[in-house]
CSV table of C-alpha atoms in Angstrom, one decimal:
chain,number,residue,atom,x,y,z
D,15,UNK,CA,16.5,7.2,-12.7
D,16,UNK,CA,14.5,4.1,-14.0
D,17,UNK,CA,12.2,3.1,-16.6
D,18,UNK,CA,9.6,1.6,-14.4
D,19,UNK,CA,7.0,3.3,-13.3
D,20,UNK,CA,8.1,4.4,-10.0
D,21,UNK,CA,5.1,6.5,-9.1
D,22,UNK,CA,3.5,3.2,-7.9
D,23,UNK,CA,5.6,3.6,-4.5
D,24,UNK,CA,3.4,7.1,-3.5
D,25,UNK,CA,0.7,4.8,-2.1
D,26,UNK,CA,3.2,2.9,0.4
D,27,UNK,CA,4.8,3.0,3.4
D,28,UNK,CA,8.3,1.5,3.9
D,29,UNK,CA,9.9,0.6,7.3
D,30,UNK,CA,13.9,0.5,7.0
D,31,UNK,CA,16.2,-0.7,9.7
D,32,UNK,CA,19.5,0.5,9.5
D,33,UNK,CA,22.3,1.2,12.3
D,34,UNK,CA,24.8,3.4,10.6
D,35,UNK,CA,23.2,6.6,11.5
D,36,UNK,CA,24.4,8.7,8.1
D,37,UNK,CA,23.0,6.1,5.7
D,38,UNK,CA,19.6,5.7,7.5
D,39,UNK,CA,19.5,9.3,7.0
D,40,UNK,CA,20.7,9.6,3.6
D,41,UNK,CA,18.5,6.7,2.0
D,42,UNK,CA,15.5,8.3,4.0
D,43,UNK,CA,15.7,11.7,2.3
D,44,UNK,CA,15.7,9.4,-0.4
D,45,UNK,CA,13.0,7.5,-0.2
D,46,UNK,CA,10.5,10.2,1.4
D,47,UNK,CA,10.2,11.8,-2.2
D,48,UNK,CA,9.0,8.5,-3.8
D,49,UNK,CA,6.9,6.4,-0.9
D,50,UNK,CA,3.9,7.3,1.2
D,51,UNK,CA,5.9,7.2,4.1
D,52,UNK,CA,9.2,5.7,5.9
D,53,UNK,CA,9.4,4.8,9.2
D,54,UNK,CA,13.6,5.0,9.5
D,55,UNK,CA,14.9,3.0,12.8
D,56,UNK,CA,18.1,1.6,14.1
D,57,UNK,CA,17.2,-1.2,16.0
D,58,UNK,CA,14.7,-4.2,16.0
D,59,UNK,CA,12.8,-2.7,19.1
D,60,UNK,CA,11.9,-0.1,17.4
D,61,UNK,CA,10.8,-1.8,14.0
D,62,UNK,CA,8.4,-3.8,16.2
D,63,UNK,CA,7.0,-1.0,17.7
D,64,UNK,CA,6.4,0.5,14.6
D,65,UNK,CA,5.1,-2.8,13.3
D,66,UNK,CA,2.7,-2.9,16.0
D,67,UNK,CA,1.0,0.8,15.7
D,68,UNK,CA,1.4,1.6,11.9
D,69,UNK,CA,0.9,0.0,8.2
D,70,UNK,CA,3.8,-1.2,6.8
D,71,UNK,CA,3.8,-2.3,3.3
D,72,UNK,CA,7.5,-3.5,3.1
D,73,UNK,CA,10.6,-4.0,5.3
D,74,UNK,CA,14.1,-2.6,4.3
D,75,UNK,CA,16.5,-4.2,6.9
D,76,UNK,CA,20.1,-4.4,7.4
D,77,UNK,CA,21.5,-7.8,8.0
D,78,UNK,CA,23.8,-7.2,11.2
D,79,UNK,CA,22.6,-4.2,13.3
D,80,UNK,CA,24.8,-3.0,15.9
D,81,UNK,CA,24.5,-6.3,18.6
D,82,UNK,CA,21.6,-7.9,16.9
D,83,UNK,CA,21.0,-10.2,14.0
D,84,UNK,CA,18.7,-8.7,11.6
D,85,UNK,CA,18.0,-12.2,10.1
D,86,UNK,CA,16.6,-13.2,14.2
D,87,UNK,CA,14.4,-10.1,13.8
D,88,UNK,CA,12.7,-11.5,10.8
D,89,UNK,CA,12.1,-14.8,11.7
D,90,UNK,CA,10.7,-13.4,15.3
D,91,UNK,CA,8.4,-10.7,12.9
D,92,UNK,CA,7.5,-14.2,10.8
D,93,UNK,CA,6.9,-16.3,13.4
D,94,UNK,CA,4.3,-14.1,15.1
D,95,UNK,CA,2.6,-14.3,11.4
D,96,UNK,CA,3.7,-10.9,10.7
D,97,UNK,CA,3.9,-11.4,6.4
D,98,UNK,CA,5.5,-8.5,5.2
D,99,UNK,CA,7.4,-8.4,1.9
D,100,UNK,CA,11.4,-8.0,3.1
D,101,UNK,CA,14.7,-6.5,1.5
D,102,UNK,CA,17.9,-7.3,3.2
D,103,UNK,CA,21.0,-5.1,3.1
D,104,UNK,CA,24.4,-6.0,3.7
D,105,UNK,CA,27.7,-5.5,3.7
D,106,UNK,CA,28.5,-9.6,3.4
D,107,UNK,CA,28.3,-11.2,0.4
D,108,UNK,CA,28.3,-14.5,2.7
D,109,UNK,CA,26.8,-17.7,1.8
D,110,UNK,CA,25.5,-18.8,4.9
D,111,UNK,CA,24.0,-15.1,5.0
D,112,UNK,CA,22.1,-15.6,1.7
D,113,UNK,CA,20.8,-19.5,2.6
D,114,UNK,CA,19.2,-17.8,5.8
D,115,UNK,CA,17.7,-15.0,3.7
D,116,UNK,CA,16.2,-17.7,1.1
D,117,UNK,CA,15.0,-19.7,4.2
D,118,UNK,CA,13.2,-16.6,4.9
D,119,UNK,CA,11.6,-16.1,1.5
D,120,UNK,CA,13.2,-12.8,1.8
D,121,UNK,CA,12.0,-11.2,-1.9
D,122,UNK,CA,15.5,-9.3,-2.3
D,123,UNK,CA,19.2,-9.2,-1.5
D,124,UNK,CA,20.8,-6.7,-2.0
D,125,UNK,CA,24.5,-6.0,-1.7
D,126,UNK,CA,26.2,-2.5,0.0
D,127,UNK,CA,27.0,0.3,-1.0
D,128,UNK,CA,23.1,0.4,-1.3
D,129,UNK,CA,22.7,1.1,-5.5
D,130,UNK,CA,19.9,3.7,-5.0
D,131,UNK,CA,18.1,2.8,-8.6
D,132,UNK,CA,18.5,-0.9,-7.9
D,133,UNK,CA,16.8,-0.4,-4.4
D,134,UNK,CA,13.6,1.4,-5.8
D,135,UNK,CA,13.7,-1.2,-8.8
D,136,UNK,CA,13.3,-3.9,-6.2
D,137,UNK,CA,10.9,-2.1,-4.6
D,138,UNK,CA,8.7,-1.4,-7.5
D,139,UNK,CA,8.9,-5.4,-8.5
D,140,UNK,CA,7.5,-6.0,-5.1
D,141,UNK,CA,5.2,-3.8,-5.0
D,142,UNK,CA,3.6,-4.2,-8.6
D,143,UNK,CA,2.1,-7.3,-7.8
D,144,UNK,CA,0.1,-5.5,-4.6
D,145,UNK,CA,-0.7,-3.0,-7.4
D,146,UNK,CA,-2.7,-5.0,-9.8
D,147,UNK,CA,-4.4,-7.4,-7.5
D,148,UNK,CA,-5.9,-3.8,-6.3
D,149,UNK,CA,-6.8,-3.0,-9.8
D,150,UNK,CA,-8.4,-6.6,-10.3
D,151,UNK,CA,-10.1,-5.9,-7.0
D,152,UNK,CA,-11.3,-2.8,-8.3
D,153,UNK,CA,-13.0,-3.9,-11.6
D,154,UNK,CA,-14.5,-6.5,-9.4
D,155,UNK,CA,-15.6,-4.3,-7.1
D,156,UNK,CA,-17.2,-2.6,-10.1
D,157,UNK,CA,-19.0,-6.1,-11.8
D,158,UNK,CA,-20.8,-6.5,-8.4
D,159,UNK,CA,-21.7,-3.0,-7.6
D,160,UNK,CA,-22.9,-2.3,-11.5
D,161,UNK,CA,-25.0,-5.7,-10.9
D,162,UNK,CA,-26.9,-4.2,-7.4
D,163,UNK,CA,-27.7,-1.3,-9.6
D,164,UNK,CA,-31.0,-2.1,-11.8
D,165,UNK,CA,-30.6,0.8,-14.2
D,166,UNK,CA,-27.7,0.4,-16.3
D,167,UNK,CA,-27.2,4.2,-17.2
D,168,UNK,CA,-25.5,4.6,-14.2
D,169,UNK,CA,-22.6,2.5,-15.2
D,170,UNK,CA,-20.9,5.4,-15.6
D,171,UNK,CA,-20.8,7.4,-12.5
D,172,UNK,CA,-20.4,3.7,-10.5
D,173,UNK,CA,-17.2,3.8,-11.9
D,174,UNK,CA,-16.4,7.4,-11.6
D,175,UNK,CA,-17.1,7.1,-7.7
D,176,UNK,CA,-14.7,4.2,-7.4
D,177,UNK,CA,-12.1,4.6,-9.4
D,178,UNK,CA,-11.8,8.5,-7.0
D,179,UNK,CA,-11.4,6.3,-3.8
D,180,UNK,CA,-8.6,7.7,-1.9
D,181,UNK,CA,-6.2,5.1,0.6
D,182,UNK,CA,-9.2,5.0,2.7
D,183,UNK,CA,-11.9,3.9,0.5
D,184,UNK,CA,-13.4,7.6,0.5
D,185,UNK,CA,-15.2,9.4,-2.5
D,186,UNK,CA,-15.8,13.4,-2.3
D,187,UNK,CA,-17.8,15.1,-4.2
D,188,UNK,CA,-21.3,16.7,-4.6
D,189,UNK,CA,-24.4,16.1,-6.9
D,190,UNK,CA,-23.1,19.2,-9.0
D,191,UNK,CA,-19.4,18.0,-9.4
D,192,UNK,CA,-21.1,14.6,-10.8
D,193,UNK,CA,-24.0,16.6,-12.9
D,194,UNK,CA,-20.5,18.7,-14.1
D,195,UNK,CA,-19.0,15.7,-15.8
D,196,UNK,CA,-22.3,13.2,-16.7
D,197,UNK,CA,-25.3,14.2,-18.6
D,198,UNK,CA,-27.7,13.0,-15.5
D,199,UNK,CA,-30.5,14.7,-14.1
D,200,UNK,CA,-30.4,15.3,-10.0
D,201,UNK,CA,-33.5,13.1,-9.1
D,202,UNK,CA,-32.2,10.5,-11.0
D,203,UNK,CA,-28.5,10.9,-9.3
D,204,UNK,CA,-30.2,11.1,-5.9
D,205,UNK,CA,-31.5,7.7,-6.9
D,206,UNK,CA,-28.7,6.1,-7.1
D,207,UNK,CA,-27.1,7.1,-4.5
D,208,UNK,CA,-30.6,6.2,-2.3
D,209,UNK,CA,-29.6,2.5,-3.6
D,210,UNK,CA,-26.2,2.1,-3.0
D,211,UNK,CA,-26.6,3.6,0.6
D,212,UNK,CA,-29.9,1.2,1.1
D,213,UNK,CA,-27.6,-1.4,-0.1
D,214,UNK,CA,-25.2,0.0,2.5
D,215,UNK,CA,-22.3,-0.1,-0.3
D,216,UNK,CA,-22.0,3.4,-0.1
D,217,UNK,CA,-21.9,5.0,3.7
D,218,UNK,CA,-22.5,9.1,4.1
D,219,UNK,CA,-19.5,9.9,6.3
D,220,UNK,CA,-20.2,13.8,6.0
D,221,UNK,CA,-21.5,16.1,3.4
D,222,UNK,CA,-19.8,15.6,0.3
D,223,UNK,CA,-18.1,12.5,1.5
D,224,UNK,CA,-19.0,8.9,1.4
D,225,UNK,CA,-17.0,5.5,2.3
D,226,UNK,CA,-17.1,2.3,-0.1
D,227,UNK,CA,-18.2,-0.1,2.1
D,228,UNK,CA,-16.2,-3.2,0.1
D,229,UNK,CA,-17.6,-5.5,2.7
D,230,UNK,CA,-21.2,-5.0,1.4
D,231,UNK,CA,-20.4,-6.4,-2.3
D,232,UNK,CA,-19.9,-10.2,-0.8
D,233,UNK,CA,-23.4,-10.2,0.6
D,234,UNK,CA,-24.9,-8.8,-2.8
């Protein structure tokens, strides 16, 4: 359907605010095989609910809703410094429309019938950027925990842990499945995980599982 790497989209969730009850649907059973999850509404009450009790990562919203203003929606949404990246949807190709969705800083416009490959393509674009300041995040994330560690052998498995975070900052695994892949002995192993929990960068939720504690690195 596209050349981009759409697989990008699996780690986000999408809000979209449509009215006609038959597109909401049909764009959702789009959607739900490429994003994390989409929260599909029909009116700007129920966005802001939504808003208010789960993560949202981008905003698809139709322009008029059925007696409401999408536009007034976002600029309430902005104006209670809610900063979510926004695609509106309409069936106007007005001017006044489009100056309101600039004023906005709205990162795309895009025109009905909704072009399916053009909607994940703007989707991607906006979500690239989110992407690779993770990534930069990461290898940071990696500098400062490789520079709390005195023995640089370990680089290895420091890298390993974090680069198998899940959405939630959470690493599984045992002493064996690391010993499996890295020529380390245990004591050595049980080292380093000693430091990086003494350093409270790595927390023991349960057995097997430990959280990255990211908030540790800027004290180190």
């Amino acid at each position: 359907m596209s050349s981009k790497d759409l697989t990008i989209l699996q780690n986000f969730n999408v809000l979209y605010i449509e009215d006609d009850v038959d597109l909401l649907k049909h764009t959702k059973d789009i959607l739900v095989d490429f994003v994390n999850d989409i929260y599909a509404v029909k009116t700007s009450l129920e966005a802001m609910n939504i808003l208010l009790n789960k993560k949202v990562d981008v905003i698809i919203c139709d322009i008029l809703l059925k007696d409401e203003n999408g536009i007034d929606f976002l600029k309430h949404i902005k104006n209670k410094n809610i900063n979510i990246p926004i695609i509106l949807t309409t069936a106007h190709a007005d001017t006044q429309y489009l100056l309101d969705a600039i004023k906005l800083k709205v990162e795309n416009y895009i025109i009905k019938p909704v072009n399916i490959k053009e909607l994940l393509e703007s989707l991607h674009d906006i979500l690239l950027p989110i992407v690779q300041q993770k990534e930069l995040q990461k290898n940071n994330n990696v500098i400062k925990t490789i520079s709390a560690i005195t023995d640089g052998k370990q680089v290895a498995i420091i890298k390993y842990i974090i680069n198998n975070l899940n959405n939630e900052n959470l690493f599984s695994a045992s002493y064996g499945d690391i010993m499996d892949i890295f020529a380390i002995s245990k004591p050595t192993l049980i080292k380093l995980f000693k430091e990086l929990a003494e350093k409270n960068i790595l927390v023991k939720i349960q057995h097997k599982t430990y959280r990255f504690n990211e908030q540790a690195l800027d004290i180190i």
